[in-house]
mmCIF file of C-alpha atoms in Angstrom:
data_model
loop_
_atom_site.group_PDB
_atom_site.id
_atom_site.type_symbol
_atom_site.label_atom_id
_atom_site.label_comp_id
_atom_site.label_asym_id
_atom_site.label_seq_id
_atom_site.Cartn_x
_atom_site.Cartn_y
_atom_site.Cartn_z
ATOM 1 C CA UNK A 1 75.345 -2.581 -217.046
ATOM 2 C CA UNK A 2 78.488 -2.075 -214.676
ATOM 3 C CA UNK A 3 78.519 -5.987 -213.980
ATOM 4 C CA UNK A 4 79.185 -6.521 -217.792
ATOM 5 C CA UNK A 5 82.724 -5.071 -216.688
ATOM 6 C CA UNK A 6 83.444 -7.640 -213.829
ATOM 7 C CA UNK A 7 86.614 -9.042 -215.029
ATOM 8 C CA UNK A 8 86.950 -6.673 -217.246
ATOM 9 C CA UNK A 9 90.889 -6.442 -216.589
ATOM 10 C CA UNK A 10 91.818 -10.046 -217.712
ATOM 11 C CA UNK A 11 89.824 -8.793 -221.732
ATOM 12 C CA UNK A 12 90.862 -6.006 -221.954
ATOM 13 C CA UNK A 13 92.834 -5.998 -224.957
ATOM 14 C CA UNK A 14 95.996 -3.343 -225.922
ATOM 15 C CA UNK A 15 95.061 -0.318 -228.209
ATOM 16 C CA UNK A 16 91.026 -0.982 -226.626
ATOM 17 C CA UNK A 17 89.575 2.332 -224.655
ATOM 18 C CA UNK A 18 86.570 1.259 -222.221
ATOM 19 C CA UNK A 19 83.904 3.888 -221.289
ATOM 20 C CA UNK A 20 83.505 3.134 -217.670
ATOM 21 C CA UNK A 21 80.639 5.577 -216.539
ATOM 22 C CA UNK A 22 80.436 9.216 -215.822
ATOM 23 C CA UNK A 23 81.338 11.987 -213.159
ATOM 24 C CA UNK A 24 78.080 14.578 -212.587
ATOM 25 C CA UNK A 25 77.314 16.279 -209.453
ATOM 26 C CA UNK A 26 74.412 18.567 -208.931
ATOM 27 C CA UNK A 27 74.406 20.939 -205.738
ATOM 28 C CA UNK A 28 73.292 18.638 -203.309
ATOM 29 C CA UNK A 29 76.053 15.723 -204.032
ATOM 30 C CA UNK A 30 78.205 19.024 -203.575
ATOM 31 C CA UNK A 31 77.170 19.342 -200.191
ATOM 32 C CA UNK A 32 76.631 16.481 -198.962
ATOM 33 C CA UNK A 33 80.441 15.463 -200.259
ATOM 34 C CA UNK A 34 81.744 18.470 -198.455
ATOM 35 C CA UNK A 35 80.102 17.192 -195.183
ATOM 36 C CA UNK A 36 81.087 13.598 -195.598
ATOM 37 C CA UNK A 37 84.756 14.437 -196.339
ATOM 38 C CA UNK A 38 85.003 17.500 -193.954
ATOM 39 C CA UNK A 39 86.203 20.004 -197.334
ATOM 40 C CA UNK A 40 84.253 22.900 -196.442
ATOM 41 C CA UNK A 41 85.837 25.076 -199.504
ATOM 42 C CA UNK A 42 83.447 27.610 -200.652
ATOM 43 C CA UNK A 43 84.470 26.895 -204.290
ATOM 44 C CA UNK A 44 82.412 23.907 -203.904
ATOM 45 C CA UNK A 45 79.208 25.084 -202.287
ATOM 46 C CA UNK A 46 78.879 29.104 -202.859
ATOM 47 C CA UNK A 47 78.427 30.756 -206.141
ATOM 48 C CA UNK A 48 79.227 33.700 -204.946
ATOM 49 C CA UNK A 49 82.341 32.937 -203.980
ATOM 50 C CA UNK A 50 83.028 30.726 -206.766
ATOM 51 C CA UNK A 51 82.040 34.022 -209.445
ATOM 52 C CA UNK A 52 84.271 36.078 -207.372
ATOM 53 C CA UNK A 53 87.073 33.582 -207.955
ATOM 54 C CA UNK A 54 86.543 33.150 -211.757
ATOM 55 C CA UNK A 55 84.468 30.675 -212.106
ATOM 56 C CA UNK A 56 81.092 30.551 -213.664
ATOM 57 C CA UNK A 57 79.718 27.953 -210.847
ATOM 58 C CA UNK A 58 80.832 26.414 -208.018
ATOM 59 C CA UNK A 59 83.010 23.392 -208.913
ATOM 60 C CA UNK A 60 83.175 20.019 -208.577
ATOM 61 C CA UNK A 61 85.574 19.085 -205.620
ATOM 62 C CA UNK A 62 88.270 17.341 -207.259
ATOM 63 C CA UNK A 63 88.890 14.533 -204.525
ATOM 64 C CA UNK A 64 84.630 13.963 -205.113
ATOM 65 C CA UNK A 65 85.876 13.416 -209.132
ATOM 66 C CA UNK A 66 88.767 10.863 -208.311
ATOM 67 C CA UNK A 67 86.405 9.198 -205.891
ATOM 68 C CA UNK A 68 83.887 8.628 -208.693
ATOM 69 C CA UNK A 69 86.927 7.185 -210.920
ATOM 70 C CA UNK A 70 88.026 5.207 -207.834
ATOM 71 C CA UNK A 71 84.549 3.676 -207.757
ATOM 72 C CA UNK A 72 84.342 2.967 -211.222
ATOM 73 C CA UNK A 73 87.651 1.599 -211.277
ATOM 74 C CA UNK A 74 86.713 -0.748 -208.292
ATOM 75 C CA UNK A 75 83.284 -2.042 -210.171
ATOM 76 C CA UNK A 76 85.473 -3.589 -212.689
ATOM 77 C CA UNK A 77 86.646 -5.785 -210.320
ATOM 78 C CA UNK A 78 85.407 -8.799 -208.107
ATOM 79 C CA UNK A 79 87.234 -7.572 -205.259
ATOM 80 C CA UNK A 80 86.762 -3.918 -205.043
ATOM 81 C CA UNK A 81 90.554 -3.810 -202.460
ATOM 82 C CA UNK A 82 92.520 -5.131 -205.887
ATOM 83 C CA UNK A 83 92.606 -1.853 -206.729
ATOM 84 C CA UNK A 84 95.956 -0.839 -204.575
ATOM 85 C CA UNK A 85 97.030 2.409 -205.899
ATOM 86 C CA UNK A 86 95.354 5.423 -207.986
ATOM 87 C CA UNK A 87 97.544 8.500 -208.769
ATOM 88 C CA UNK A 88 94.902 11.657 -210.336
ATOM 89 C CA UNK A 89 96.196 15.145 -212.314
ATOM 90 C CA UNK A 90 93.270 17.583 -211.808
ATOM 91 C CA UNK A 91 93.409 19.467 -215.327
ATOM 92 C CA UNK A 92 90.714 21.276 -215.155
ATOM 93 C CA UNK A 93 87.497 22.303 -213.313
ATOM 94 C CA UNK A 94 84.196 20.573 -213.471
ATOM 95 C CA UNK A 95 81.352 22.530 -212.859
ATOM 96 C CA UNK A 96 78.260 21.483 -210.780
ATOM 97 C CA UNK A 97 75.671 20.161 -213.654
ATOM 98 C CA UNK A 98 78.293 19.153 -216.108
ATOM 99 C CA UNK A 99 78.987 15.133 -217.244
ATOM 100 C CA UNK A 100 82.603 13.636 -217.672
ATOM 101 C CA UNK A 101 82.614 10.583 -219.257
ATOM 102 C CA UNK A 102 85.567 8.377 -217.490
ATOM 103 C CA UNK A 103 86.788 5.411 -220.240
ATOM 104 C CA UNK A 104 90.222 3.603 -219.529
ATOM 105 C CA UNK A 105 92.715 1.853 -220.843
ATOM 106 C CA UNK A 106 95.180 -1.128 -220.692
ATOM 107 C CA UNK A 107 99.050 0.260 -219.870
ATOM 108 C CA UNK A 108 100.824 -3.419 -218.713
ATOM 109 C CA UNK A 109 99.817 -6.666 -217.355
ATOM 110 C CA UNK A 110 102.227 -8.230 -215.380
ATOM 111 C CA UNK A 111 102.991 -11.197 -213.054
ATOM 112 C CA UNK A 112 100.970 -13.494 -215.274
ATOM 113 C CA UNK A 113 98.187 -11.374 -214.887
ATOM 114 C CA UNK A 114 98.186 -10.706 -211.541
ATOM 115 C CA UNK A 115 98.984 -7.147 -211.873
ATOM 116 C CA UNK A 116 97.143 -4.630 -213.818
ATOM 117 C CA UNK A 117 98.690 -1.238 -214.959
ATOM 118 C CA UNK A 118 95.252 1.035 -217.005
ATOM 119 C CA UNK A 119 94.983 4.818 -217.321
ATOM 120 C CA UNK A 120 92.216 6.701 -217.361
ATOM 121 C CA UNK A 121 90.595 9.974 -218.632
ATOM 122 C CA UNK A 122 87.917 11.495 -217.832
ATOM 123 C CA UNK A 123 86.425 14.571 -220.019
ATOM 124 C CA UNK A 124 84.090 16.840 -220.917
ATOM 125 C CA UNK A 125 82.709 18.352 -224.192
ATOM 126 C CA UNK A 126 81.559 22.210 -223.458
ATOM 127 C CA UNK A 127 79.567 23.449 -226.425
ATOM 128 C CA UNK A 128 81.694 25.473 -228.576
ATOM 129 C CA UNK A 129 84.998 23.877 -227.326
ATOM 130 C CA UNK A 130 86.957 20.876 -227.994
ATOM 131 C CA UNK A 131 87.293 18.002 -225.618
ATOM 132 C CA UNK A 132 88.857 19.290 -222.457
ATOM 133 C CA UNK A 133 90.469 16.877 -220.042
ATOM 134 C CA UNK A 134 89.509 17.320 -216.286
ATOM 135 C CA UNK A 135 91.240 14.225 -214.534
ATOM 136 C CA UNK A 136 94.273 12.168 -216.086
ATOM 137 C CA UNK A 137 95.856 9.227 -214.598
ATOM 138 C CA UNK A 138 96.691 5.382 -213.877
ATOM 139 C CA UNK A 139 95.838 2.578 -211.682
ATOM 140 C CA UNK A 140 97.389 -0.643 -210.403
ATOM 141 C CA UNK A 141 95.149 -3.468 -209.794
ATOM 142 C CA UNK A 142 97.169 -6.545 -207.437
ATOM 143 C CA UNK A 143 95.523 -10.046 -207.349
ATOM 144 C CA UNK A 144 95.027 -11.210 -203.841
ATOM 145 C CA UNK A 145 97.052 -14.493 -203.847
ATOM 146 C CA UNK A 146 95.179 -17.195 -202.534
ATOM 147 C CA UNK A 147 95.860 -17.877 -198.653
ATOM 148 C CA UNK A 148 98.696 -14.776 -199.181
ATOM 149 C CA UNK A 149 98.026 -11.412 -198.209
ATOM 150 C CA UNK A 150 94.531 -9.696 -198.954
ATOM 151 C CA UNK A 151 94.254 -6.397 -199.987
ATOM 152 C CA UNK B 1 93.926 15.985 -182.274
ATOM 153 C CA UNK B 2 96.430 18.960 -181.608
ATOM 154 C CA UNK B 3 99.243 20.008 -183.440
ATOM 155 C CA UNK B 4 102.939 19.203 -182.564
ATOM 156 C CA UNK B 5 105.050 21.789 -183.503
ATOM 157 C CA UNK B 6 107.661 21.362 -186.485
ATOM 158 C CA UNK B 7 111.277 20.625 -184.284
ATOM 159 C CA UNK B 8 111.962 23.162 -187.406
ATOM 160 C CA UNK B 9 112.928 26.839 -185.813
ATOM 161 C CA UNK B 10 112.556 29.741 -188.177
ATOM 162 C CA UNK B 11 114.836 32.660 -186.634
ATOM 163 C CA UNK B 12 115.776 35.631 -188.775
ATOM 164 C CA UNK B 13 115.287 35.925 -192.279
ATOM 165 C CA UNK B 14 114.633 33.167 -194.102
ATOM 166 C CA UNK B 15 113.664 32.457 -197.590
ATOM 167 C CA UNK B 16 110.166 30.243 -198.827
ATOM 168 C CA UNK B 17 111.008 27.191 -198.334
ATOM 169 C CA UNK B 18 114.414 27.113 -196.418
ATOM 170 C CA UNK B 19 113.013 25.206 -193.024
ATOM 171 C CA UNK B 20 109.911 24.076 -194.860
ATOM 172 C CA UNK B 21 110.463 21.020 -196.514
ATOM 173 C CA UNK B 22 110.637 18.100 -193.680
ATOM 174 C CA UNK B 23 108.111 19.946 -191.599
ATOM 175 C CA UNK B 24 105.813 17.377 -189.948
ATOM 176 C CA UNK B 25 101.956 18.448 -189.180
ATOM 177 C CA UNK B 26 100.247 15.598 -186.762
ATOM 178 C CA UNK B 27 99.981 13.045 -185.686
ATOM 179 C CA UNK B 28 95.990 13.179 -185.243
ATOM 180 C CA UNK B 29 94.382 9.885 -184.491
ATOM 181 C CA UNK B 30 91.304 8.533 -186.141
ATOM 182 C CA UNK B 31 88.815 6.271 -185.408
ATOM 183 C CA UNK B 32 86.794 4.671 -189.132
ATOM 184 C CA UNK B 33 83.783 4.426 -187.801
ATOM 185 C CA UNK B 34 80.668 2.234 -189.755
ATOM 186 C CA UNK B 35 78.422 5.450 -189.896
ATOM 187 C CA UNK B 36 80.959 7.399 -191.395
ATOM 188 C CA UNK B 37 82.333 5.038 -194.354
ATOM 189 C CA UNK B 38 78.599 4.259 -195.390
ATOM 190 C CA UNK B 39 78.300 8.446 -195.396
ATOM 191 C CA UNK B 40 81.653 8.990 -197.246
ATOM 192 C CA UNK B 41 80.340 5.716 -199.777
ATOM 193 C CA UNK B 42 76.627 7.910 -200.513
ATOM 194 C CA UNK B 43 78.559 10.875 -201.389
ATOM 195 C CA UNK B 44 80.791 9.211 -204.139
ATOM 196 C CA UNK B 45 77.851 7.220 -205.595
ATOM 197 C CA UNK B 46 79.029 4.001 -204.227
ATOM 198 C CA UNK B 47 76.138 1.258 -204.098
ATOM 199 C CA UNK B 48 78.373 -1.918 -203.362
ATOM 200 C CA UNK B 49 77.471 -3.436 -200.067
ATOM 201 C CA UNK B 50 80.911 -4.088 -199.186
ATOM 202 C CA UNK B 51 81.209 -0.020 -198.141
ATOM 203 C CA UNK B 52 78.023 -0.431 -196.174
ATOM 204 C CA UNK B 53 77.860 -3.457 -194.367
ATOM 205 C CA UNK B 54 79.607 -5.900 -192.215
ATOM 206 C CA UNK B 55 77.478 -8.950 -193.689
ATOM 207 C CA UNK B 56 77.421 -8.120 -196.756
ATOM 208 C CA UNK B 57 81.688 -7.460 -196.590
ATOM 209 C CA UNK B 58 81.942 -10.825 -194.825
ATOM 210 C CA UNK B 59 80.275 -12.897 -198.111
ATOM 211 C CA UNK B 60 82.855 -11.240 -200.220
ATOM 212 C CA UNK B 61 85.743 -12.411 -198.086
ATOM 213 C CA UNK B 62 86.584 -9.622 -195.960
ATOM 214 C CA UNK B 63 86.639 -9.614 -191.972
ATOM 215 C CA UNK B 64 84.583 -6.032 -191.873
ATOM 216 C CA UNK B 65 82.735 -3.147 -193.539
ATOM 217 C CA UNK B 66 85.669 -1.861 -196.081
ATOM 218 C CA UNK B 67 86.196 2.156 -196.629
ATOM 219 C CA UNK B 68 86.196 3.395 -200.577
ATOM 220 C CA UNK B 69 89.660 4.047 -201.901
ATOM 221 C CA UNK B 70 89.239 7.597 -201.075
ATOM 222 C CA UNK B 71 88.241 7.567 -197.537
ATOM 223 C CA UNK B 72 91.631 8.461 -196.689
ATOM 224 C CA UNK B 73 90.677 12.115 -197.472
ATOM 225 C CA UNK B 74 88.812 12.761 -194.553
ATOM 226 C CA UNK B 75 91.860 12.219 -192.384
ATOM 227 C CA UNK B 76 94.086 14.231 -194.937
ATOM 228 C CA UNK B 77 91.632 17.084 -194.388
ATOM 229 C CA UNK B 78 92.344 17.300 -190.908
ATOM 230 C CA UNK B 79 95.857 17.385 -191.543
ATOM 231 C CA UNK B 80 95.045 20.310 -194.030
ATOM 232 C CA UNK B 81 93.744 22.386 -191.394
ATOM 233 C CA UNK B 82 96.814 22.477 -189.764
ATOM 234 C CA UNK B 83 99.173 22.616 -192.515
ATOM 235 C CA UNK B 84 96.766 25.957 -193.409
ATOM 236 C CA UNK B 85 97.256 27.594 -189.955
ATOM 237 C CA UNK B 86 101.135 27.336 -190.308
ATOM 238 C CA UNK B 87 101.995 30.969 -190.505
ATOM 239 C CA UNK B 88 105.532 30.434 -191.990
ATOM 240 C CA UNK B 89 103.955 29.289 -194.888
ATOM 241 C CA UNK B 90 102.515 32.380 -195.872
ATOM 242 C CA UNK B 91 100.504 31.116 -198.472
ATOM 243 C CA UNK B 92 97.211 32.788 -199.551
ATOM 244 C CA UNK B 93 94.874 29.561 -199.745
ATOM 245 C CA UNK B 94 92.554 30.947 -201.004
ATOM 246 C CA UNK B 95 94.262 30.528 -204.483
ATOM 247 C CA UNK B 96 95.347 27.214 -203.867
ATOM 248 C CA UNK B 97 94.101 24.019 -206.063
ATOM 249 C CA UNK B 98 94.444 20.712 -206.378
ATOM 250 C CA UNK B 99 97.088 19.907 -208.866
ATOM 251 C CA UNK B 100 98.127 16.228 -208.313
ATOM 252 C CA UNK B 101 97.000 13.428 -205.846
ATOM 253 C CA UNK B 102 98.306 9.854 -205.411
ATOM 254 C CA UNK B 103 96.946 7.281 -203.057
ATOM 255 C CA UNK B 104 98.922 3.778 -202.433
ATOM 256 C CA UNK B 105 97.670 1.293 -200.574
ATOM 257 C CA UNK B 106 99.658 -1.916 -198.871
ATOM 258 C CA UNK B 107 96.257 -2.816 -196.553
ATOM 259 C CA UNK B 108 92.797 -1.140 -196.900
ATOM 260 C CA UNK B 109 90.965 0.046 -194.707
ATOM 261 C CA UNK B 110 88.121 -0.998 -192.264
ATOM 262 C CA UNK B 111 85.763 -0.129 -189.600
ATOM 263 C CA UNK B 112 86.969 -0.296 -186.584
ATOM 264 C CA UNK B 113 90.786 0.684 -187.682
ATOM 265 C CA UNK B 114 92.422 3.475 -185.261
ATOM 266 C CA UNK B 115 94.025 5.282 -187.334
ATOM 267 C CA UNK B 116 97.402 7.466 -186.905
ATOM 268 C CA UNK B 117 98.265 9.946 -189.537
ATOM 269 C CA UNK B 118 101.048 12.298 -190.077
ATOM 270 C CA UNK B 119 101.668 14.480 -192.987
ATOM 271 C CA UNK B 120 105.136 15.771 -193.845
ATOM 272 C CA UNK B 121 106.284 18.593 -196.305
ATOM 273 C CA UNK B 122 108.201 16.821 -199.180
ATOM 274 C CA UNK B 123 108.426 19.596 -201.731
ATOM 275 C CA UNK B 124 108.201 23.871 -202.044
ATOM 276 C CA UNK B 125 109.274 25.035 -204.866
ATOM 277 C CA UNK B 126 108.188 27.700 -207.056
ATOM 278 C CA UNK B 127 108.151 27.714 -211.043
ATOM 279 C CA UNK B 128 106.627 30.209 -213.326
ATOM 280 C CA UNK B 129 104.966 32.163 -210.984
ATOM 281 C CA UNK B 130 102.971 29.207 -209.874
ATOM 282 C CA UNK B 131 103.994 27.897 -206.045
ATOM 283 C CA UNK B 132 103.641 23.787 -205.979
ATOM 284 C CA UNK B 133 103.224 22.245 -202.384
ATOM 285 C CA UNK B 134 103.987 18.634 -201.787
ATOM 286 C CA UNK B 135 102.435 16.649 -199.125
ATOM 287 C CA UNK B 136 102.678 12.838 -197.993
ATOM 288 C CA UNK B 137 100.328 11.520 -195.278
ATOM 289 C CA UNK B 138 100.596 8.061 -194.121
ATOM 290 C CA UNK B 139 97.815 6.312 -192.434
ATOM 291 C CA UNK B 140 98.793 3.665 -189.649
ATOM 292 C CA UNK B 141 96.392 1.088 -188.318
ATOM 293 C CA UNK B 142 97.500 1.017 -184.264
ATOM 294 C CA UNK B 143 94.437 -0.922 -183.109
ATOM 295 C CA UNK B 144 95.453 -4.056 -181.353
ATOM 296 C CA UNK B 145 99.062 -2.691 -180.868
ATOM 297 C CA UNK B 146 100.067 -3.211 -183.860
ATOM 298 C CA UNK B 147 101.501 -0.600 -186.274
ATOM 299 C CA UNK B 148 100.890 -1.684 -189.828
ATOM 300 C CA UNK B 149 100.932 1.207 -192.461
ATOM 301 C CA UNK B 150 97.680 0.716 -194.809
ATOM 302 C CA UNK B 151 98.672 3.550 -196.921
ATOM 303 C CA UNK B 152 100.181 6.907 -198.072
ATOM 304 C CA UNK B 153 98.705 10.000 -199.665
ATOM 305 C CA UNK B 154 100.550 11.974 -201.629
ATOM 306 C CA UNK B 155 99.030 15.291 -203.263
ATOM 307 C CA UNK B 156 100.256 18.152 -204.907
ATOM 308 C CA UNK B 157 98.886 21.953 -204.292
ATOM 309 C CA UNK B 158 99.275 24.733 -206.518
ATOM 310 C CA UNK B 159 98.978 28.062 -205.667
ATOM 311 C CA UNK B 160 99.354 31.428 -207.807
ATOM 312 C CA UNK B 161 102.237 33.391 -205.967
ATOM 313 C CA UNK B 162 102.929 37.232 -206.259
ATOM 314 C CA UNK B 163 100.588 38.943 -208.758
ATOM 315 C CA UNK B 164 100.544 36.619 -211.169
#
């Protein structure tokens, strides 16, 4: 399915939104994130805690959910490094067990194509609510120039 | 991996965030180790071989096992833990969130990189009872003598200040 978006940049026509994938973490990718990136926040891994803070769960760390767009972003290119620069606004919490969908869209292409502005959303529909957003943002995408510098 | 004390001297009174921005935490050094990018590229869901292997990386043109986009993280969160024990902050972190985070890249980065990072204060300012904390990081690659900077973090905390 993903490799239907290698390339994806250079179709990717104005006004078209592309549903990329989806952000869901249960408790273990919770954990097992915390100990890969060294974020030992209790928000992520206690429910306790997490209750005691206001929350109904514990959440989803928000570096794991830009990770997860990062990735994404990166399987819609041949060379994963073309991606050169992601900026993320955390808007609000995703909790262990719950599904963002992540879809994109074209901002600029410039430099004949060899740079690629998109933004992103990802989001989540809680039953009895309307769509909330939990990461907004954009991406550039730089060509490696042949025999120039690789990213 | 120790702390260097800010050349910034508090001495009297001083108000949040007079002395604070330009503070400098660091520099730790890191070494990207293959283990530890495959580890950081099962968390995230990651199932290209690039992130796991040197073979596989060298078929798609690159000279070593590459680290996701995020990998930077794990040195940031070293640098966190010492922002956090800066007592002239006097921030309760335990209502602090992620608001904003930016990564730029002008080289990725690889196993076998030694990394130096610093992170400076660039912003404290308070608005609407909310406190927003600005931090850059930058990442340099010194392996081999050289110092090339691969890239620079930028993130925003928010914290909830007085009783609100």
């Amino acid at each position: 399915m993903r490799d239907s978006h290698t390339g994806f940049l250079d179709q990717l026509e104005a006004d078209e939104t592309v549903e990329l994938g989806a952000i869901g973490c249960q408790s273990d990718d919770l954990i097992r994130y915390a100990g890969a990136s060294g974020d030992f926040n209790p928000l992520h891994w206690d429910p306790g805690h997490a209750r005691r803070s206001g929350f109904a769960n514990v959440i989803v760390h928000g570096m794991l959910s830009m990770g997860v767009v990062a990735r994404l972003l990166q399987n819609c290119v041949e060379r994963p490094t073309d991606l050169v620069s992601l900026r993320v606004r955390f808007r609000s919490e995703l909790m262990v067990g719950e599904t963002a969908t992540v879809s994109a869209w074209l901002i600029s292409r410039e430099s004949e194509g060899m740079r690629t502005k998109v933004a992103f959303r990802a989001e989540l529909l809680r039953e009895g609510e309307a769509m909330r957003p939990i990461d907004l943002g954009e991406a550039t995408f730089e060509r490696a120039r042949r025999g120039g510098a690789s990213y | 991996m120790r702390w260097i004390p800010g050349r910034h001297t508090v001495t009297g009174v001083v108000s949040m965030g007079e002395g604070i921005v330009g503070r400098e935490y660091g520099p730790v050094r890191y070494e990207v180790g293959r283990e530890k990018i495959s580890e950081f590229a099962s968390a995230i869901g990651e199932t290209n071989l690039v992130f796991y292997s040197k073979d596989a990386a060298a078929s798609s043109g690159y000279e070593e096992q590459i680290a996701p986009f995020t990998f930077p993280t794990v040195v940031t969160n070293i640098l966190d833990e010492l922002v956090r024990k800066d007592p002239d902050l006097e921030i309760d972190w335990e209502k602090v969130v992620d608001g904003e985070e930016e990564i730029v890249y002008y080289h990725h980065i690889c196993a076998g990189d030694l990394l130096e990072a610093t992170t400076r204060i660039t912003g404290f300012e308070t608005k609407g009872g909310l406190l927003f904390l600005r931090l850059d990081t930058d990442l340099v690659n010194i392996r081999d003598r050289a110092r090339n900077l691969l890239c620079t973090v930028k993130a925003t905390l928010i914290a909830r200040v007085g009783d609100a």
